[in-house]
Coordinates of C-alpha atoms and ligand atoms in Angstrom, one line a residue:
X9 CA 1.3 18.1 20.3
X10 CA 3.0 15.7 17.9
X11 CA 4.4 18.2 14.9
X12 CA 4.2 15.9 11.6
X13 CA 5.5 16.0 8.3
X14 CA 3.4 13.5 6.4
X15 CA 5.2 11.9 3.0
X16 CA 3.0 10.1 0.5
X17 CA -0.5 12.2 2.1
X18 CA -2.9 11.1 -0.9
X19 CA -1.9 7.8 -0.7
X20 CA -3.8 4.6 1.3
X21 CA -1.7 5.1 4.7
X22 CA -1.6 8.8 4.0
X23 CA -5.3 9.6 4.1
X24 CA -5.6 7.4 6.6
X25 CA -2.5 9.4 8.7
X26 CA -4.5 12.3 7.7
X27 CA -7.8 10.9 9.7
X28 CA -6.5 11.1 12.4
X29 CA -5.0 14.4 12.2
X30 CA -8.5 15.7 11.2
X31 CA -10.2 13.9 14.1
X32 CA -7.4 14.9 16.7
X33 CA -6.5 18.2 16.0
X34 CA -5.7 19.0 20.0
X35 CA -3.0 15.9 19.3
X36 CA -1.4 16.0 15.9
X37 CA -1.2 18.9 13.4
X38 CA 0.7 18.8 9.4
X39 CA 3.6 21.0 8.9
X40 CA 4.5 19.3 5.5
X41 CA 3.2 17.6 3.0
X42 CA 4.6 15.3 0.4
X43 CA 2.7 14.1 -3.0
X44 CA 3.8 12.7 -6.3
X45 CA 1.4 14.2 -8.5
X46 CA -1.4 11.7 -9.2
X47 CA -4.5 13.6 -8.5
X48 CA -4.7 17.3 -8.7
X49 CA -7.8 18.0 -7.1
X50 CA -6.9 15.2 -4.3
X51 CA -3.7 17.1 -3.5
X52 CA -5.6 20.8 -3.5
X53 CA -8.2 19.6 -0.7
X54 CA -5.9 18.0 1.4
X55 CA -3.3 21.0 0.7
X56 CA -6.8 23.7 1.8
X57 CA -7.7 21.3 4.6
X58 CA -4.4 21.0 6.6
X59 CA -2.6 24.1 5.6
X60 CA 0.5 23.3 6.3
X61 CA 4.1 24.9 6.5
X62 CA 5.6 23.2 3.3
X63 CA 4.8 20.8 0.2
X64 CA 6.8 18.8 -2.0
X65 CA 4.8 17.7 -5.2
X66 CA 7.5 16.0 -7.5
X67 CA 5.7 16.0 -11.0
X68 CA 6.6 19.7 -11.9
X69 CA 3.4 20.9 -14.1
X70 CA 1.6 20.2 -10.5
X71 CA 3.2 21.8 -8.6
X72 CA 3.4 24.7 -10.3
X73 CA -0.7 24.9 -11.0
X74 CA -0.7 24.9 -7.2
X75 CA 1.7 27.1 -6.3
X76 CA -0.7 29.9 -7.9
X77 CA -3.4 28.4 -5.4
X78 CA -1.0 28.6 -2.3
X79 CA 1.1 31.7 -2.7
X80 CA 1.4 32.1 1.1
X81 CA 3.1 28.0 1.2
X82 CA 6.2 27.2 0.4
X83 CA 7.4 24.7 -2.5
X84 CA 10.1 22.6 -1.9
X85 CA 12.6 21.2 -4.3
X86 CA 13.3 17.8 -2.4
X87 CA 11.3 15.6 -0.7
X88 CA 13.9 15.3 1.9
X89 CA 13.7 19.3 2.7
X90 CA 10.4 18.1 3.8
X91 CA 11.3 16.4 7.1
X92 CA 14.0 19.3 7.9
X93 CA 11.9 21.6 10.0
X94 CA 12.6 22.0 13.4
X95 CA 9.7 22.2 14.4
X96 CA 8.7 18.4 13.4
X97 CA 8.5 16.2 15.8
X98 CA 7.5 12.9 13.9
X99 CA 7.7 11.4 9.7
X100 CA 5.1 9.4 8.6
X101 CA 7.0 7.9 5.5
X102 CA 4.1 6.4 3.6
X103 CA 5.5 6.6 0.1
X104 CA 5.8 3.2 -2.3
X105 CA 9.3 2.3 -3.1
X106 CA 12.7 3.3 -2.3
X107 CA 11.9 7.3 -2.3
X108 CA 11.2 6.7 1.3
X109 CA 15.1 6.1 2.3
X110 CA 16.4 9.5 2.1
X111 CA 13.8 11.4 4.2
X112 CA 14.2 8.5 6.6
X113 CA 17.9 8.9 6.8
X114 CA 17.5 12.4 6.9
X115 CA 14.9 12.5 9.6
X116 CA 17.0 10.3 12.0
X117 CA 19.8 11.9 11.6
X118 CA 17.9 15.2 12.6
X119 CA 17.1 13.2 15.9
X120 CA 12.8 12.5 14.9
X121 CA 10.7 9.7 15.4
X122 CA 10.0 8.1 11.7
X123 CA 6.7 6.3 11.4
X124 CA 7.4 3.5 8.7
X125 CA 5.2 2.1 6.7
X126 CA 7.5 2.5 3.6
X127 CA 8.9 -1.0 4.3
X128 CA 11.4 -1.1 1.3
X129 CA 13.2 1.5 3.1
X130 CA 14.5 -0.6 6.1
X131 CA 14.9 -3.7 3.1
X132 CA 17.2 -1.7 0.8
X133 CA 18.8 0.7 3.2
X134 CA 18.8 -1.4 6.9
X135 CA 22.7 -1.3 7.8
X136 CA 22.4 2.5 7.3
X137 CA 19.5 2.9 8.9
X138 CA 21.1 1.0 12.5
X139 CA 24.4 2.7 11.8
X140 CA 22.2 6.0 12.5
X141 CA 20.2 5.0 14.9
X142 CA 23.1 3.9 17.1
X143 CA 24.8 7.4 16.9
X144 CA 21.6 9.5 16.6
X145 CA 18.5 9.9 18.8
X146 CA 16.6 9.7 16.4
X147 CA 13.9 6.4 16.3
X148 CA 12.1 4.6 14.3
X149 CA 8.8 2.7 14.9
X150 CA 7.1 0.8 12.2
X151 CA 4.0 1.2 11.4
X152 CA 3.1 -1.9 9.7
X153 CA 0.7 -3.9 11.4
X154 CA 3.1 -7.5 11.3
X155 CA 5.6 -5.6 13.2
X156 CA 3.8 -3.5 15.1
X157 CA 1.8 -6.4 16.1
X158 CA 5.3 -8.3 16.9
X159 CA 6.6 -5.5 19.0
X160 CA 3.7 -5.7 21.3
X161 CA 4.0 -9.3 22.3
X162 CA 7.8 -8.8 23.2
X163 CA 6.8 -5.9 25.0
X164 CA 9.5 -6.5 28.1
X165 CA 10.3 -9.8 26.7
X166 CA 14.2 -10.8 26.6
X167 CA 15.0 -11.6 22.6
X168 CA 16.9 -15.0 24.1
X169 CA 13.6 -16.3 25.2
X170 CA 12.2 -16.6 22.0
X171 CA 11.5 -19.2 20.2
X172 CA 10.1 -18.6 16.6
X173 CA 8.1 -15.4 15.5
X174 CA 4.7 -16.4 13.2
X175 CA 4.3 -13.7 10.6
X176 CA 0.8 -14.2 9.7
X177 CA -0.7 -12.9 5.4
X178 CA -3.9 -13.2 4.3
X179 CA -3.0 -14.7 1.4
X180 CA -3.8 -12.8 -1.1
X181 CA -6.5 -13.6 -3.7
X182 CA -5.1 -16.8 -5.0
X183 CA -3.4 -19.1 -2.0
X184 CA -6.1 -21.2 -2.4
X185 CA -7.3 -21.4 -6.1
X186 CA -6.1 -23.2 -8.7
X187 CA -5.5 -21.0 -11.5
X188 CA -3.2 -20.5 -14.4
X189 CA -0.9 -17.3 -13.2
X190 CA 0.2 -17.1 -16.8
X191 CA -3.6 -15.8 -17.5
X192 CA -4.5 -13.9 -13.6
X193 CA -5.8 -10.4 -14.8
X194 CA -4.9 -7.4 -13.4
X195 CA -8.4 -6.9 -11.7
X196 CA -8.2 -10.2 -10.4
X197 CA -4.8 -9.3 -8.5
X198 CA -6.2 -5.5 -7.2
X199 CA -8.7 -8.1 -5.1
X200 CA -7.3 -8.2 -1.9
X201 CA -9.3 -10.6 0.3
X202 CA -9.2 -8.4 4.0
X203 CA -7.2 -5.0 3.2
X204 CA -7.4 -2.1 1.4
X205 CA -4.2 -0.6 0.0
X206 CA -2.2 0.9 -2.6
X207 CA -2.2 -1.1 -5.7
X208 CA 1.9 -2.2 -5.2
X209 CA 1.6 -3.5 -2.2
X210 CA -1.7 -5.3 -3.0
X211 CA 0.2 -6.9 -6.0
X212 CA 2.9 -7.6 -3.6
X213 CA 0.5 -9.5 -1.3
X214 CA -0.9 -11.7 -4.7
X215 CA 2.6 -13.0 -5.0
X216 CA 3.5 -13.0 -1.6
X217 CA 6.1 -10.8 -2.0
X218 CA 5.2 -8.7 0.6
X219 CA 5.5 -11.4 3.4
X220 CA 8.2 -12.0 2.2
X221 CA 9.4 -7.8 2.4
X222 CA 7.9 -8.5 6.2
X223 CA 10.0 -11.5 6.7
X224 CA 13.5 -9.0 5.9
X225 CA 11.8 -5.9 7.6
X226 CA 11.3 -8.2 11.5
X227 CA 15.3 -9.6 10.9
X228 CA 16.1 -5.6 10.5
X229 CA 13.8 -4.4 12.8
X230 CA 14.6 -7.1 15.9
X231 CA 17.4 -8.9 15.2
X232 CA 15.4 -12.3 15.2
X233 CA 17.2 -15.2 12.9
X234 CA 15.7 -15.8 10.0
X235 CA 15.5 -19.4 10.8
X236 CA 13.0 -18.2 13.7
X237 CA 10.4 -16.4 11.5
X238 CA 8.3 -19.1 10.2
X239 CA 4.8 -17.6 7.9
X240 CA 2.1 -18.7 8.2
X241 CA -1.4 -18.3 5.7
X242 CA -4.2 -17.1 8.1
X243 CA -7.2 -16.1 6.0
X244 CA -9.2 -14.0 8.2
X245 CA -5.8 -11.7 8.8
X246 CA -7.1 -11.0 12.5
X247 CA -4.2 -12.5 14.1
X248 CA -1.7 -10.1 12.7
X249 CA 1.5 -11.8 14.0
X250 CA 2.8 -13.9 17.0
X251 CA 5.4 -15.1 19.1
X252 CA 6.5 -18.3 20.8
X253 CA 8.8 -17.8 23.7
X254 CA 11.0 -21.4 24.8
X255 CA 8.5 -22.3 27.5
X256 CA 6.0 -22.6 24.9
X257 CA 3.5 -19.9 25.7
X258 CA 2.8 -18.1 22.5
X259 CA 1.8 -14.3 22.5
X260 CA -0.6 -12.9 19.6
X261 CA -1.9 -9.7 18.2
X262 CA -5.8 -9.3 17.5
X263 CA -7.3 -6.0 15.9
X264 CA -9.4 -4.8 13.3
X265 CA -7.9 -4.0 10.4
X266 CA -8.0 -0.8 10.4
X267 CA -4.2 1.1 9.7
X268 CA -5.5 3.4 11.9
X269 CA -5.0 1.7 15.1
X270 CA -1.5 0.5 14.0
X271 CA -0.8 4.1 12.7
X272 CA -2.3 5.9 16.2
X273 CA -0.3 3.4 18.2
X274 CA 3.5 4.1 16.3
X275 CA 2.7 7.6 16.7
X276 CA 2.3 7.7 20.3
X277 CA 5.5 6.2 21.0
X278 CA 4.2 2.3 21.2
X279 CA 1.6 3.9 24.1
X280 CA -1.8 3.2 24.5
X281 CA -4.5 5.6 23.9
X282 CA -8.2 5.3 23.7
X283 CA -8.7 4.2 20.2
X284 CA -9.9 7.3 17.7
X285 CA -10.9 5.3 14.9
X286 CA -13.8 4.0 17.4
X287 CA -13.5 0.6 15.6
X288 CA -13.2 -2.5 18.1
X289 CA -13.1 -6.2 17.0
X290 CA -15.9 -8.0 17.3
X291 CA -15.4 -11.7 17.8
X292 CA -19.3 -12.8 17.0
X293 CA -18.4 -11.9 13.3
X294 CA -15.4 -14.4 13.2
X295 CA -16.1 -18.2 13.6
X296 CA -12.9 -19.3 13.3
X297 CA -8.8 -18.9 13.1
X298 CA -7.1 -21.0 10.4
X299 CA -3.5 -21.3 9.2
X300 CA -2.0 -22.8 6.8
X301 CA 1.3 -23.4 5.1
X302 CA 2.8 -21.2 2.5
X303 CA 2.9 -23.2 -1.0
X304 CA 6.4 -21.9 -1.8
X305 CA 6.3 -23.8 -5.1
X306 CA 3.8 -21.5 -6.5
X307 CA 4.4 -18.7 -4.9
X308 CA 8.3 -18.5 -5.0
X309 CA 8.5 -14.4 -4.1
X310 CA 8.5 -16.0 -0.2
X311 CA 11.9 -17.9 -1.0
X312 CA 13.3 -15.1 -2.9
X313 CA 12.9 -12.5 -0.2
X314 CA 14.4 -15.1 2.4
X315 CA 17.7 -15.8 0.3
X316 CA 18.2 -12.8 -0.3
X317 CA 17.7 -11.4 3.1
X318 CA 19.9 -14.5 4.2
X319 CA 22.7 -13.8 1.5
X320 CA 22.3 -9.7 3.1
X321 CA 24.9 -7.2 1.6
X322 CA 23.3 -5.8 -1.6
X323 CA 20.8 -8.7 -2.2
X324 CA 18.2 -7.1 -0.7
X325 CA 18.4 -3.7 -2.3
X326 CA 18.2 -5.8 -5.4
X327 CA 15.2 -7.3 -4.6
X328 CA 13.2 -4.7 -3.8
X329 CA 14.5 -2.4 -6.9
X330 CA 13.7 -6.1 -9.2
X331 CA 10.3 -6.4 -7.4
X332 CA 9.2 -2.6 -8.0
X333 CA 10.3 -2.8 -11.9
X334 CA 8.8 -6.5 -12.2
X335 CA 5.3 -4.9 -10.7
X336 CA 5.1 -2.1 -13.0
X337 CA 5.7 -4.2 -16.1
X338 CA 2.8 -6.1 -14.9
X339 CA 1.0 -3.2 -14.2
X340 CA 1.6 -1.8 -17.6
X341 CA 0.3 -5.1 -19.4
X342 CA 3.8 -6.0 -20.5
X343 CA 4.4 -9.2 -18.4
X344 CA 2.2 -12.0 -17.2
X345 CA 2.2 -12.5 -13.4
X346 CA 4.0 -15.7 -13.1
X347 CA 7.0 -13.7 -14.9
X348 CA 7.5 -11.5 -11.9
X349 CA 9.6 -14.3 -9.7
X350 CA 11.1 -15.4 -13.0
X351 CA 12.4 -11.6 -13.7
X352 CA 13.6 -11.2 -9.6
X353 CA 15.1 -14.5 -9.8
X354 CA 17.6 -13.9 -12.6
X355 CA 18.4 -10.4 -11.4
X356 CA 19.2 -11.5 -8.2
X357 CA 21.5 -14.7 -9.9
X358 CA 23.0 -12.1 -12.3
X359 CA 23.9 -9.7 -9.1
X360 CA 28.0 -9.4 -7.7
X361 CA 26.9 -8.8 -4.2
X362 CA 28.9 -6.1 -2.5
X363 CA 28.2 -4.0 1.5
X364 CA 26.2 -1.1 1.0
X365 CA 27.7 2.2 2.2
X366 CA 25.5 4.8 1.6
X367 CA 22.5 6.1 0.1
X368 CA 24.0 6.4 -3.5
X369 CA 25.2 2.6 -3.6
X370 CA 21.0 1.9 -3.4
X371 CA 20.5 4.4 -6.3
X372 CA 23.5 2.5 -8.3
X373 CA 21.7 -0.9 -7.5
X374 CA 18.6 0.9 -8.9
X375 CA 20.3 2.2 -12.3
X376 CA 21.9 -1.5 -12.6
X377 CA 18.2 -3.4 -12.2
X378 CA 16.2 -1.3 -14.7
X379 CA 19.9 -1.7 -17.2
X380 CA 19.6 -5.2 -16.4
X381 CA 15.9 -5.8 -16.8
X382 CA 14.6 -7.7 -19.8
X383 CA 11.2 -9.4 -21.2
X384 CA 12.3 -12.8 -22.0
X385 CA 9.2 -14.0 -24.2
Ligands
NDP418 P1 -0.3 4.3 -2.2 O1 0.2 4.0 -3.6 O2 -1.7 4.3 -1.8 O3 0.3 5.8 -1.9 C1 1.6 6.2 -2.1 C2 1.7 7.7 -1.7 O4 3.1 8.1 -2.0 C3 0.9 8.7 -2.6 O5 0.5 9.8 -1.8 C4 1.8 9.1 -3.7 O6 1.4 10.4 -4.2 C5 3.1 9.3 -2.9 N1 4.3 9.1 -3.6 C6 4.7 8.1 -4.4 N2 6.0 8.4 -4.9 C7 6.3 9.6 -4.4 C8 7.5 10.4 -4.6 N3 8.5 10.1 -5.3 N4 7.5 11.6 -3.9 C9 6.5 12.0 -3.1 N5 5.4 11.3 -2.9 C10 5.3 10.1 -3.6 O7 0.6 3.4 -1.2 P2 0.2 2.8 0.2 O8 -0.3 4.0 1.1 O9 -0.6 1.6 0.1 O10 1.6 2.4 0.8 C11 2.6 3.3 1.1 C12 3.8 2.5 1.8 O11 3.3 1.9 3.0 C13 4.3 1.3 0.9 O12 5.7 1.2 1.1 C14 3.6 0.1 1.5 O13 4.3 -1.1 1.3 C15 3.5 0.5 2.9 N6 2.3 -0.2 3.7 C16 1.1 0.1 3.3 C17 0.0 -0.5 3.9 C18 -1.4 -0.2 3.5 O14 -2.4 -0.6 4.3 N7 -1.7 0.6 2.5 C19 0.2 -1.4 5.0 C20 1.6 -1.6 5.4 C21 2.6 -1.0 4.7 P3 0.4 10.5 -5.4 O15 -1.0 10.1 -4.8 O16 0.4 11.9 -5.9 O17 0.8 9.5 -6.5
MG419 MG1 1.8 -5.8 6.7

């Protein structure tokens, strides 16, 4: 029985963590729960459904409506406390943004498996994250399906033999149109061509941000060059990443996409089981595979993410805090979407790099970006 604590449960990963739960309760069961605060009645059901040991809500006025609803649960004050159980076996960190670090840190350090799909957290926090690993028995298995895809071609492969990695995107909605990104409305952006996902990360994909998160997260996660991680555009997003070994045979990933299988696969240790989600590819509705290159002219989040991830130290901590503030603004109507490399760009010129040490260093680099940030008109 894997014991989970589940962080960011009414979000897109979340619910979908939390399908699988439901449909394999002789496998998996919820001892905690984590939720901002978004949706009350959201956060009741889920809360009634999986009864579990503990909750963290952080907005306060929720969490204390529900605490009269659940009198026999206990509230916790951090989101961290949430992953401190003994009991707990595996953390499915499937928050947005940097909140995912701590819990991670604190998880590994308490010797669990950590299911990623909070990617910023290995971006920001990576040297940490290896420094615990290494002393700690504690692991960590993403479950993003770029990576996850990755790790099953080199699945006893020997990292010399490789030749370049090929990080697949769909895209986004605008790789191939030609329109004015000083105009693209929100609406426009949320329209992500193959996936369904939380609206940050689908913003991330319209600039290509996320890719480029992807292109940091595989350097981090298997020490592969960044020279040797080449992307490539691949509309139909079935291939979900591939690798070229130096005899020239190349290795590739197929699946739905479904999270599910990438989230049922991390959580049984990388081992295959028959597939709950019941969904199965289906090659008669795909008539071809095409990829294309990145135009990193126009979509310049790609080139950002690789300096910085190149430059290392406290670049990428930057980028990610720059990105989340950037996304908001847009979010909140206050900047056009061709501003958000433009805003990056200069915080990350404007930055005195310096090694991160520890957890509060990434919360500094936070307070600097949003001291930092302005609206040039
Ligand atoms: P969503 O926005 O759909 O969900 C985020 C979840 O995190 C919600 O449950 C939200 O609660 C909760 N949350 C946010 N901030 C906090 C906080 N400070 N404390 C506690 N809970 C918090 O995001 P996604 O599920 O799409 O993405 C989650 C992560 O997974 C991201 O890092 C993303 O990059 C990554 N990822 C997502 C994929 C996907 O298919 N969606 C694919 C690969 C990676 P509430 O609902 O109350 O606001
Ligand atoms: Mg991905």
């Amino acid at each position: 029985m894997k014991k989970i604590a589940l962080l960011g449960a009414s979000g897109s990963i979340g619910s979908q963590t939390l399908d699988l739960v439901r449909s394999n309760p002789e496998k998996y069961q919820i001892e905690t729960l984590a939720f901002k605060g978004s949706n009350f009645n959201l956060i009741k059901n889920i809360i009634s459904e999986f009864n579990p040991k503990a909750v963290y809500i952080k907005d306060f006025k929720v969490k204390e409506e529900l605490i009269l609803f659940f009198p026999k649960i206990e509230f916790l004050e951090n989101l961290k406390d949430c992953v401190l159980f003994n009991e707990i076996s595996h953390v499915v960190v499937a928050v947005t943004g940097n909140f995912g670090l701590e819990p991670t840190i604190k998880a590994l350090e308490n010797n669990k498996t950590v299911v990623l799909a909070n990617k910023e957290t290995i971006i920001s926090g990576g040297c940490l994250i290896k420094d615990i690993l290494k002393r700690t028995k504690g692991k960590i298995i993403s479950a993003d399906s770029e990576p996850i895809a990755i790790q099953q071609c080199l699945k006893n492969e020997n990292l010399e033999k490789i030749r370049n990695v090929y990080l697949t995107a769909s895209g986004g909605p605008f790789w191939n149109k030609n329109i004015d990104f000083e105009k693209v409305k929100l609406e426009e952006v949320l329209c992500h061509p193959t996936w369904s996902m939380g609206k940050k990360i689908t913003i991330d994909c319209a600039t290509l941000m996320n890719k480029g998160f992807e292109v940091i997260e595989i350097e981090q996660l298997f020490d592969i060059n960044y020279e040797q991680i080449k992307v490539l555009i691949h509309p139909q997003s079935a291939i979900h990443s591939m690798v070229e070994f130096i005899d020239g045979n190349i290795l590739s990933q197929i699946a739905v996409n479904d999270m599910r299988i990438v989230l049922q696969y991390a959580l049984n240790g990388t081992e295959r089981k028959e597939n709950l989600s019941n969904k199965f590819f289906d090659f008669s509705l795909i008539n071809k595979f095409e990829f294309f290159e990145v135009d990193k002219k126009r979509f310049r989040c790609l080139d950002l993410a690789y300096d910085a991830g190149k430059k290392g130290q406290s670049y990428t901590a930057v980028l990610v805090s720059a990105d989340e503030l950037a996304v908001k603004a847009f979010i909140d109507g206050r900047i056009s979407f061709i501003k958000i490399p433009e805003i990056i760009e200069t915080l990350l010129e404007k930055h005195s790099p310096f090694n991160i040490r520890d957890i509060e260093d990434i919360k500094n680099i936070e307070k600097w970006v949003k001291k930092e940030f302005v609206i040039k008109p």
